[in-house]
Coordinates of C-alpha atoms and ligand atoms in Angstrom, one line a residue:
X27 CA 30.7 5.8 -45.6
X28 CA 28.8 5.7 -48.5
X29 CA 25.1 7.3 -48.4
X30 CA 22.9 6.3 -50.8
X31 CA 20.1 7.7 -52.8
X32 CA 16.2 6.5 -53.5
X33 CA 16.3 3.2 -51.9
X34 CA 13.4 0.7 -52.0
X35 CA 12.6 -0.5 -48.1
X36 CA 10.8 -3.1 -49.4
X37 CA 13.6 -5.8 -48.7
X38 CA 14.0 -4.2 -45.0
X39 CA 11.2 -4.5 -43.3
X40 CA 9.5 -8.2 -43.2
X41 CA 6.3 -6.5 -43.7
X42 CA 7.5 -6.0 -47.7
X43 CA 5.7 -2.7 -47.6
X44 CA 7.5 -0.7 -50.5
X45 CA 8.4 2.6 -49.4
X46 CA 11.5 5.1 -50.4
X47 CA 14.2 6.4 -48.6
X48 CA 16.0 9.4 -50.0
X49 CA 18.8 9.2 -48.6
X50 CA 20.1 5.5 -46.9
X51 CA 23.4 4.4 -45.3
X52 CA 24.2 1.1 -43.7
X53 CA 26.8 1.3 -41.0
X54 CA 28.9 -1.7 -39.4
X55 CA 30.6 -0.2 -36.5
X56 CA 30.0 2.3 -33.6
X57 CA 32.5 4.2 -34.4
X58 CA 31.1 5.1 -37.8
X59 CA 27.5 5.5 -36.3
X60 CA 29.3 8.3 -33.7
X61 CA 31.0 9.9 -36.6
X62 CA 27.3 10.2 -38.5
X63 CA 26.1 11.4 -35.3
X64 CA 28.1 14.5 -35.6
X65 CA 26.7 15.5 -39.1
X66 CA 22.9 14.3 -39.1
X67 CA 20.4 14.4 -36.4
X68 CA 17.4 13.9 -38.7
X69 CA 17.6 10.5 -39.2
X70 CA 15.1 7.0 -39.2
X71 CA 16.6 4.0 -37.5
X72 CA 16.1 0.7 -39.3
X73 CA 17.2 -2.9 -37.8
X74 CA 15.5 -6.0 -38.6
X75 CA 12.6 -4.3 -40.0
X76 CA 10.3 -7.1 -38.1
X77 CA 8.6 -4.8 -35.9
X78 CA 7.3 -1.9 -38.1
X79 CA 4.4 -0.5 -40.8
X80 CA 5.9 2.1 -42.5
X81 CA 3.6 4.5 -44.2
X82 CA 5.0 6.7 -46.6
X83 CA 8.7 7.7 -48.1
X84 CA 11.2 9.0 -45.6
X85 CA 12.9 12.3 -46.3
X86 CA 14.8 11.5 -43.2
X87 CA 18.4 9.4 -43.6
X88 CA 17.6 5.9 -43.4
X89 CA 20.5 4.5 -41.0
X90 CA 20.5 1.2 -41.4
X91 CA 21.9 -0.9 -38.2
X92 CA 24.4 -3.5 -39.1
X93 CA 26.7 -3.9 -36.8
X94 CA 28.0 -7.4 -36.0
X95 CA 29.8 -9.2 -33.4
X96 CA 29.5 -11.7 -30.4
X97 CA 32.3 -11.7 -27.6
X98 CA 32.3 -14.0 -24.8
X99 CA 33.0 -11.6 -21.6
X100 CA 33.1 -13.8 -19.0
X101 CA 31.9 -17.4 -18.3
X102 CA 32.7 -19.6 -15.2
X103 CA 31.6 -22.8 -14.6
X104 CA 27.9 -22.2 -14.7
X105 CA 27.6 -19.3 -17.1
X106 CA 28.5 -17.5 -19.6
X107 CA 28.1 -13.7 -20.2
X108 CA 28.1 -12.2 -23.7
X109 CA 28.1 -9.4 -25.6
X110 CA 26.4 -9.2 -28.9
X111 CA 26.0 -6.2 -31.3
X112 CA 23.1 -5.3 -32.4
X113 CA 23.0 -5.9 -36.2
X114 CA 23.2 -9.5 -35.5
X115 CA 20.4 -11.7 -36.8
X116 CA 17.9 -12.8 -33.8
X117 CA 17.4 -16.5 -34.8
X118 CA 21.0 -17.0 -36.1
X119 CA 22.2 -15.7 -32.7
X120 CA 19.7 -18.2 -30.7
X121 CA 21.2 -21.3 -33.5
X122 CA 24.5 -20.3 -32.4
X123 CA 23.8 -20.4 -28.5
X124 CA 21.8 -23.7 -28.6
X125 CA 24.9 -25.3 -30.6
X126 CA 27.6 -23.7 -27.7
X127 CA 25.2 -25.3 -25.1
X128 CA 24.2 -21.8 -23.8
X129 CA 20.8 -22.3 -22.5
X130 CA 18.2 -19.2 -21.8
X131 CA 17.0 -17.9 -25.5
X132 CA 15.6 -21.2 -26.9
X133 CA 12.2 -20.6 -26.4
X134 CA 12.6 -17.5 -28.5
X135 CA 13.6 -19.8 -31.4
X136 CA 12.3 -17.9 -34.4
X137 CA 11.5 -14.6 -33.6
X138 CA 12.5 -12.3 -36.4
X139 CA 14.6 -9.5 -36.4
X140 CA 17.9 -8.0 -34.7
X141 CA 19.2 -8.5 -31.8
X142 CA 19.4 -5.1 -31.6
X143 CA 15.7 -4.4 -31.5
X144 CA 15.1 -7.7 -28.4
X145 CA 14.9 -4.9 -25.7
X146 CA 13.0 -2.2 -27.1
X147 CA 9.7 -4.4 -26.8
X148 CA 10.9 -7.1 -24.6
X149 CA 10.4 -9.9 -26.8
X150 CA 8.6 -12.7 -25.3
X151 CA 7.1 -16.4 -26.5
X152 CA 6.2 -19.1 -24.9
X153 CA 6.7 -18.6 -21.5
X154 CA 10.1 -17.1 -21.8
X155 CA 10.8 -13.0 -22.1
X156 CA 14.6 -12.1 -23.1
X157 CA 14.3 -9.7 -20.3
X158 CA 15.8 -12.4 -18.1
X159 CA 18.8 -12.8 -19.6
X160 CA 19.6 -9.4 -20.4
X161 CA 22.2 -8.3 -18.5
X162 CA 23.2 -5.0 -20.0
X163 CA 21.9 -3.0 -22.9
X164 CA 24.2 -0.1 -24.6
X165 CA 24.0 2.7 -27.2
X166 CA 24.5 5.7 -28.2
X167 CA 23.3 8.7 -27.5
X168 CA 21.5 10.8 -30.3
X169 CA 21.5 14.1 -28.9
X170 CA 25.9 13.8 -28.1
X171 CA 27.1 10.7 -29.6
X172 CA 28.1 9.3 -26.0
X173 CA 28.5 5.5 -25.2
X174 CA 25.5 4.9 -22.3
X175 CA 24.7 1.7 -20.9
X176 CA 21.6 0.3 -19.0
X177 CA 21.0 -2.4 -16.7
X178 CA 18.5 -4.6 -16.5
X179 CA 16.7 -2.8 -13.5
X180 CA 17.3 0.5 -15.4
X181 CA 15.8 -0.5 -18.2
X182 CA 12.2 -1.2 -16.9
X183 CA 11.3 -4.1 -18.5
X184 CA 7.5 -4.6 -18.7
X185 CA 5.1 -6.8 -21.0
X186 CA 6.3 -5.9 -24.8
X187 CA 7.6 -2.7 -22.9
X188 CA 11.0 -1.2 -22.2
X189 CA 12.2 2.7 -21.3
X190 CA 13.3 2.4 -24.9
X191 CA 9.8 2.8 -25.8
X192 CA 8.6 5.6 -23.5
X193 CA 11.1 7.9 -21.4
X194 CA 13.9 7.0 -23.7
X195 CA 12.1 6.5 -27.4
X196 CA 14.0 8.1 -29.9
X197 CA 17.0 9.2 -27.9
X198 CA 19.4 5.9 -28.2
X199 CA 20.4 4.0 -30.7
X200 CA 21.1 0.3 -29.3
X201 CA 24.1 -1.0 -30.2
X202 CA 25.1 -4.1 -28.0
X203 CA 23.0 -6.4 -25.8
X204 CA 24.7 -8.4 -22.8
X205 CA 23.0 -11.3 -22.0
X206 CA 23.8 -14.4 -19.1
X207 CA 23.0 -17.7 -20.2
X208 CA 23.4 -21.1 -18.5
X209 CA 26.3 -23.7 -19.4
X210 CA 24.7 -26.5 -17.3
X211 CA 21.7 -27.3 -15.4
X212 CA 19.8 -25.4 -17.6
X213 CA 16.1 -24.1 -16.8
X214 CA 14.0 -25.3 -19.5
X215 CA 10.8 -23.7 -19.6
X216 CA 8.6 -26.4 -21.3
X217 CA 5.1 -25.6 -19.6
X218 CA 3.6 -23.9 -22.6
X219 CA 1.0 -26.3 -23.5
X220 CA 2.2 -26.2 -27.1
X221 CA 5.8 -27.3 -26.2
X222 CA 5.1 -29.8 -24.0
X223 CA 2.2 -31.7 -26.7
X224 CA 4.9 -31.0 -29.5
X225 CA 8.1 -32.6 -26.8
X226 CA 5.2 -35.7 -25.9
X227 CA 4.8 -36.7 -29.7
X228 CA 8.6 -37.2 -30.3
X229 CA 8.7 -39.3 -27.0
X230 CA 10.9 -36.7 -25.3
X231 CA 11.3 -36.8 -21.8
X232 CA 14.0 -35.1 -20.9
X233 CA 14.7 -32.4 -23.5
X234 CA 17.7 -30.8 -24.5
X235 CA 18.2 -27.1 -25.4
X236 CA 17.7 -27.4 -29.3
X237 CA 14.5 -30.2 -28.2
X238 CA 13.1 -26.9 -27.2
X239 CA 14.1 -24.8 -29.9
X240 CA 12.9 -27.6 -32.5
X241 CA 9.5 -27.7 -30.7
X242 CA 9.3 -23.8 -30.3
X243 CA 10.3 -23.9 -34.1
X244 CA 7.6 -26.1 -35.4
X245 CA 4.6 -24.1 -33.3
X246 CA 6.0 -21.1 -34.9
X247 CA 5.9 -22.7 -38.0
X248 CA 2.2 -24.4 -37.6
X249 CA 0.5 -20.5 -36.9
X250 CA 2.8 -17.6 -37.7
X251 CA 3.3 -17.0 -41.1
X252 CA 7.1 -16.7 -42.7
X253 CA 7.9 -13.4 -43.7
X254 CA 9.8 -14.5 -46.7
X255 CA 6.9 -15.9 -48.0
X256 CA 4.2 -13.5 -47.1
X257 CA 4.9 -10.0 -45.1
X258 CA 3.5 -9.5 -41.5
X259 CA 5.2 -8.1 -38.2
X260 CA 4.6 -10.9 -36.0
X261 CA 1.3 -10.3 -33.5
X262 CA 0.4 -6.9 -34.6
X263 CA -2.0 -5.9 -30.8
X264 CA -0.7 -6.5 -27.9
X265 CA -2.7 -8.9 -25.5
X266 CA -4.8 -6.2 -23.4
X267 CA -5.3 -6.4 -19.9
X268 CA -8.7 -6.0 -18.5
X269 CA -9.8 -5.8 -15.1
X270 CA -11.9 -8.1 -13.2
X271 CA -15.2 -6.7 -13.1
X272 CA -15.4 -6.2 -17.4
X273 CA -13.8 -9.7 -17.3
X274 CA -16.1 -11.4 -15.4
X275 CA -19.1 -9.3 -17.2
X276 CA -17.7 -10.4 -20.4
X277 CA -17.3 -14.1 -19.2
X278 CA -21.7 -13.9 -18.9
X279 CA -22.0 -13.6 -22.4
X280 CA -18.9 -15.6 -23.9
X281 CA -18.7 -18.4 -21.7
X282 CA -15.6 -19.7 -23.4
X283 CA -13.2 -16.4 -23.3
X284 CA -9.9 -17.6 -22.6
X285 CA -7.7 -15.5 -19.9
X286 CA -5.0 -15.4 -17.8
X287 CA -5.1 -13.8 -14.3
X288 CA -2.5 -10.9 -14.2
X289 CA -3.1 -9.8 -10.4
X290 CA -5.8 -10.0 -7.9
X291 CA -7.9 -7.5 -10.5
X292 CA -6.8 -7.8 -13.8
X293 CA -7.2 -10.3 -16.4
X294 CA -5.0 -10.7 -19.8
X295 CA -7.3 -11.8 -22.8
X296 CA -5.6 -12.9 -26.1
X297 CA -6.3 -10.3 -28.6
X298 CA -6.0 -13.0 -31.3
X299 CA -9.4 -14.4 -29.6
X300 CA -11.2 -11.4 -29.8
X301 CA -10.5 -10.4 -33.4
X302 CA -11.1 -13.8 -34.7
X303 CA -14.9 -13.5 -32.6
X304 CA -15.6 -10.6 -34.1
X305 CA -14.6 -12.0 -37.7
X306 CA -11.2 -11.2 -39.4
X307 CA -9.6 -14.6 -39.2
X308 CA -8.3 -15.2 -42.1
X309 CA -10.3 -12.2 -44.2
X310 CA -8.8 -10.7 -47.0
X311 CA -9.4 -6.8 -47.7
X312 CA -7.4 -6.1 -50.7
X313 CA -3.3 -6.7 -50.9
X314 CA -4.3 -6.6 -46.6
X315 CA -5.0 -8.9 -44.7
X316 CA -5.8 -11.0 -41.0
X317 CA -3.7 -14.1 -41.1
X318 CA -5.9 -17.7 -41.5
X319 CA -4.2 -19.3 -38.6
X320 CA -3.5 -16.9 -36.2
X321 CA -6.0 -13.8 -36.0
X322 CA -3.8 -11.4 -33.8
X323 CA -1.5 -11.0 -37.1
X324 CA -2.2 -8.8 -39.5
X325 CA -0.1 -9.5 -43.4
X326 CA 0.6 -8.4 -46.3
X327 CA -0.4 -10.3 -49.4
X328 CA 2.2 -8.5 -51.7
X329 CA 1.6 -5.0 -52.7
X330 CA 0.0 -3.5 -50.1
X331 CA 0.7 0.0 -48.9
X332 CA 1.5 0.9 -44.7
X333 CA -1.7 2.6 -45.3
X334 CA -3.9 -0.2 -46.2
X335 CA -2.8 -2.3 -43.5
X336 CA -3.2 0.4 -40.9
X337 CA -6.7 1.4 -41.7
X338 CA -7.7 -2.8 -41.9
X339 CA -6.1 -2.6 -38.1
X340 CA -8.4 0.8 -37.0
X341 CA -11.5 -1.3 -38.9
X342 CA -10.2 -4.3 -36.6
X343 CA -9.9 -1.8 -33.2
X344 CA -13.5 -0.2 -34.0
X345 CA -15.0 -3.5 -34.4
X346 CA -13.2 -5.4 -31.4
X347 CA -14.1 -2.2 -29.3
X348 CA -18.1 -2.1 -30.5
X349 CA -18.3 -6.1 -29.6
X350 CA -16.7 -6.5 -26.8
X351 CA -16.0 -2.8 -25.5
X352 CA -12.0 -3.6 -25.3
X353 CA -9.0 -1.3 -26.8
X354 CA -6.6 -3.4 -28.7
X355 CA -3.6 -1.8 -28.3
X356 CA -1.0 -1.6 -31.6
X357 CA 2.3 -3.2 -30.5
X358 CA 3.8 -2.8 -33.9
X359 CA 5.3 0.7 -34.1
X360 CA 3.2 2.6 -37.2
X361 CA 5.5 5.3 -38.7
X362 CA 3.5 8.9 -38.4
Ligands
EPU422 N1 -6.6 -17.3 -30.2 C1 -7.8 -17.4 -30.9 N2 -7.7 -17.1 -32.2 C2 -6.6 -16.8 -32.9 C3 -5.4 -16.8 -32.1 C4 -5.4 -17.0 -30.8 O1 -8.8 -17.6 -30.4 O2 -6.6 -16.6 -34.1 C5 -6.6 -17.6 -28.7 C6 -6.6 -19.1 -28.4 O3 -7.5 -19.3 -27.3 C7 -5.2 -19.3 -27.9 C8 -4.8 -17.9 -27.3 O4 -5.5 -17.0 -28.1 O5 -5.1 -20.3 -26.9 C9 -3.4 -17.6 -27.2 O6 -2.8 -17.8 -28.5 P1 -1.3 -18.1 -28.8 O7 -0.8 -19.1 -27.8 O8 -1.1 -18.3 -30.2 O9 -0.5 -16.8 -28.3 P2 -0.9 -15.3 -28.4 O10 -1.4 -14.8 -27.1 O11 -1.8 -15.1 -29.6 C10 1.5 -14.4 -27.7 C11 2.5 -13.5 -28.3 C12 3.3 -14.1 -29.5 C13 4.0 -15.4 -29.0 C14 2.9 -16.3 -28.4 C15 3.4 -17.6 -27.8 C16 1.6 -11.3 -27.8 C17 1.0 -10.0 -28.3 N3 1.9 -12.2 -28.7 O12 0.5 -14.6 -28.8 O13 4.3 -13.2 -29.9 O14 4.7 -16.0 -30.0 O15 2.1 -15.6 -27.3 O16 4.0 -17.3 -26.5 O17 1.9 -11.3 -26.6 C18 4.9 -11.5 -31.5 O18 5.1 -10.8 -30.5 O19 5.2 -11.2 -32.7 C19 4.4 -12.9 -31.2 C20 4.2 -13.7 -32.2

């Protein structure tokens, strides 16, 4: 194990912010991660770097996640139940299911990031959350370097949520997911507007797993920008959930607000909506920035610091809040 010193971050992270870390080590296996463990507890966990503004330099060791692997369990005739370590690329490991036939993950097509990182905030697009094909989630625990694992249940899934992000933040590192995906009769989810206009204009009627990925691929495409060409973290607010009443008060004066009933009394409104009304779309401030085609992310046109980009998002929170008197929760996770 070989730790480094005065690494540049600015490859790791798909926001391209350039930070230092004085002290970095990349580890491939969980046994090398336990034996870390032993001898550092002050550390900073980095995966796929898609889901996070860092800030400043971290004094902290930088442990870089990168442990691969996918083993096939189990399968029968129906399924197939696998396990997949956590340094594994996201998109590479959805590629490699749609071309086994293993149906369940291709709406995700896309999404950057680790594998490792999919349950921590649930990751969800069109129509499809990986929550329901998680079967298992392990790690290891900080505190004594012991092997735990999760189910499903116990890990609480929510919208963009997990227990990984509240009871249990900071306290495991993930190192395998287990997942159950179809083999046959798969259930395609195609009812996302998008998917279903993008399947019409091939002429596809009945389509096949990587139909879906393709379309899911070339919506992503069409409004999210690639982070190898300019650096953002994906939606950077979550979509917040009103309730009724402020919905409907809201509704008087913006007769077009577009929303999706949650429950009997609350209402989710896109957040991309709401910060393009009040004027960010596509708005440059700086090296920062609120992309042109889709205003809910936030990017980075090169050089700019965690810093700038946080403050543009607080300028974006005042300003959504002042118009329309709604809190845009950050689903990114800002570094303090
Ligand atoms: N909208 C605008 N202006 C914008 C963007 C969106 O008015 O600039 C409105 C439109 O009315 C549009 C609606 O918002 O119909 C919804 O937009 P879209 O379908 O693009 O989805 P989203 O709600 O903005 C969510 C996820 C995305 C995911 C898409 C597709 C969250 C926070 N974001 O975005 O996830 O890809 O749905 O399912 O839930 C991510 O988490 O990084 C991410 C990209």
């Amino acid at each position: 194990m070989i730790i480094q010193q005065n690494i540049s971050l600015k490859n790791y992270n798909t926001f391209g912010i350039a930070v230092n870390a004085k002290r970095f080590i990349s580890v491939t296996s969980v046994y090398e991660l336990q034996q870390l463990l032993k001898v550092e507890k002050d550390i900073f966990l980095l995966s796929g770097g898609s889901n996070m503004l860092l800030t400043k330099d971290i004094e902290k060791l930088v442990i870089h996640l990168n442990i691969k692997g996918i083993s096939i369990d189990n399968e029968d005739e129906n399924a197939v139940y696998l396990t997949v370590n956590s340094g594994e690329n996201w998109h590479e490991f959805v590629l490699w299911c749609i071309s086994n036939n293993y149906g369940g993950l291709e709406n995700l097509s896309l999404i950057p990031g680790n594998v490792g990182t999919c349950p921590i905030q649930n990751i969800g697009a069109y129509g499809v959350e990986v929550k329901d094909t998680i079967t298992k989630v392990e790690g290891l625990e900080i505190e004594t370097g012991k092997l735990v694992s999760f189910s499903n249940e116990a890990c609480k899934f929510g919208y963009r949520n997990s227990i990984f992000k509240n009871s249990h933040k900071g306290k495991i590192i993930l190192t395998s997911v287990g997942f159950k995906l179809t083999k046959k009769n798969h259930l395609l989810n195609t009812s996302y507007g998008a998917i279903e206009t993008e399947l019409a204009l091939k002429n596809i009627l009945k389509p096949s797993l990587s139909n879906v990925s393709d379309a899911v691929i070339a919506i992503r495409k069409s409004k999210l920008p690639d982070p190898k060409e300019i650096g953002n973290s994906g939606s950077f607010f979550k979509n917040p959930v009103i309730s009724k009443k402020q919905f409907l008060k809201l509704q008087k004066t913006n007769p077009n607000i577009p929303n999706y009933v949650v429950s009997e009394n609350e209402i989710k409104i896109p957040a991309g909506w709401l910060v393009e009304q009040s004027g960010f779309k596509g708005k440059r401030f700086g090296e920062a920035g609120v992309h042109e085609k889709q205003a809910l992310v936030l990017v980075n046109y090169g050089n700019a610091s965690g810093e700038e980009i946080h403050q543009l998002a607080k300028k974006i929170q005042a300003t959504v809040l002042k118009n329309f008197q709604v809190s845009l929760e950050i689903e990114v996770n800002v570094m303090q």
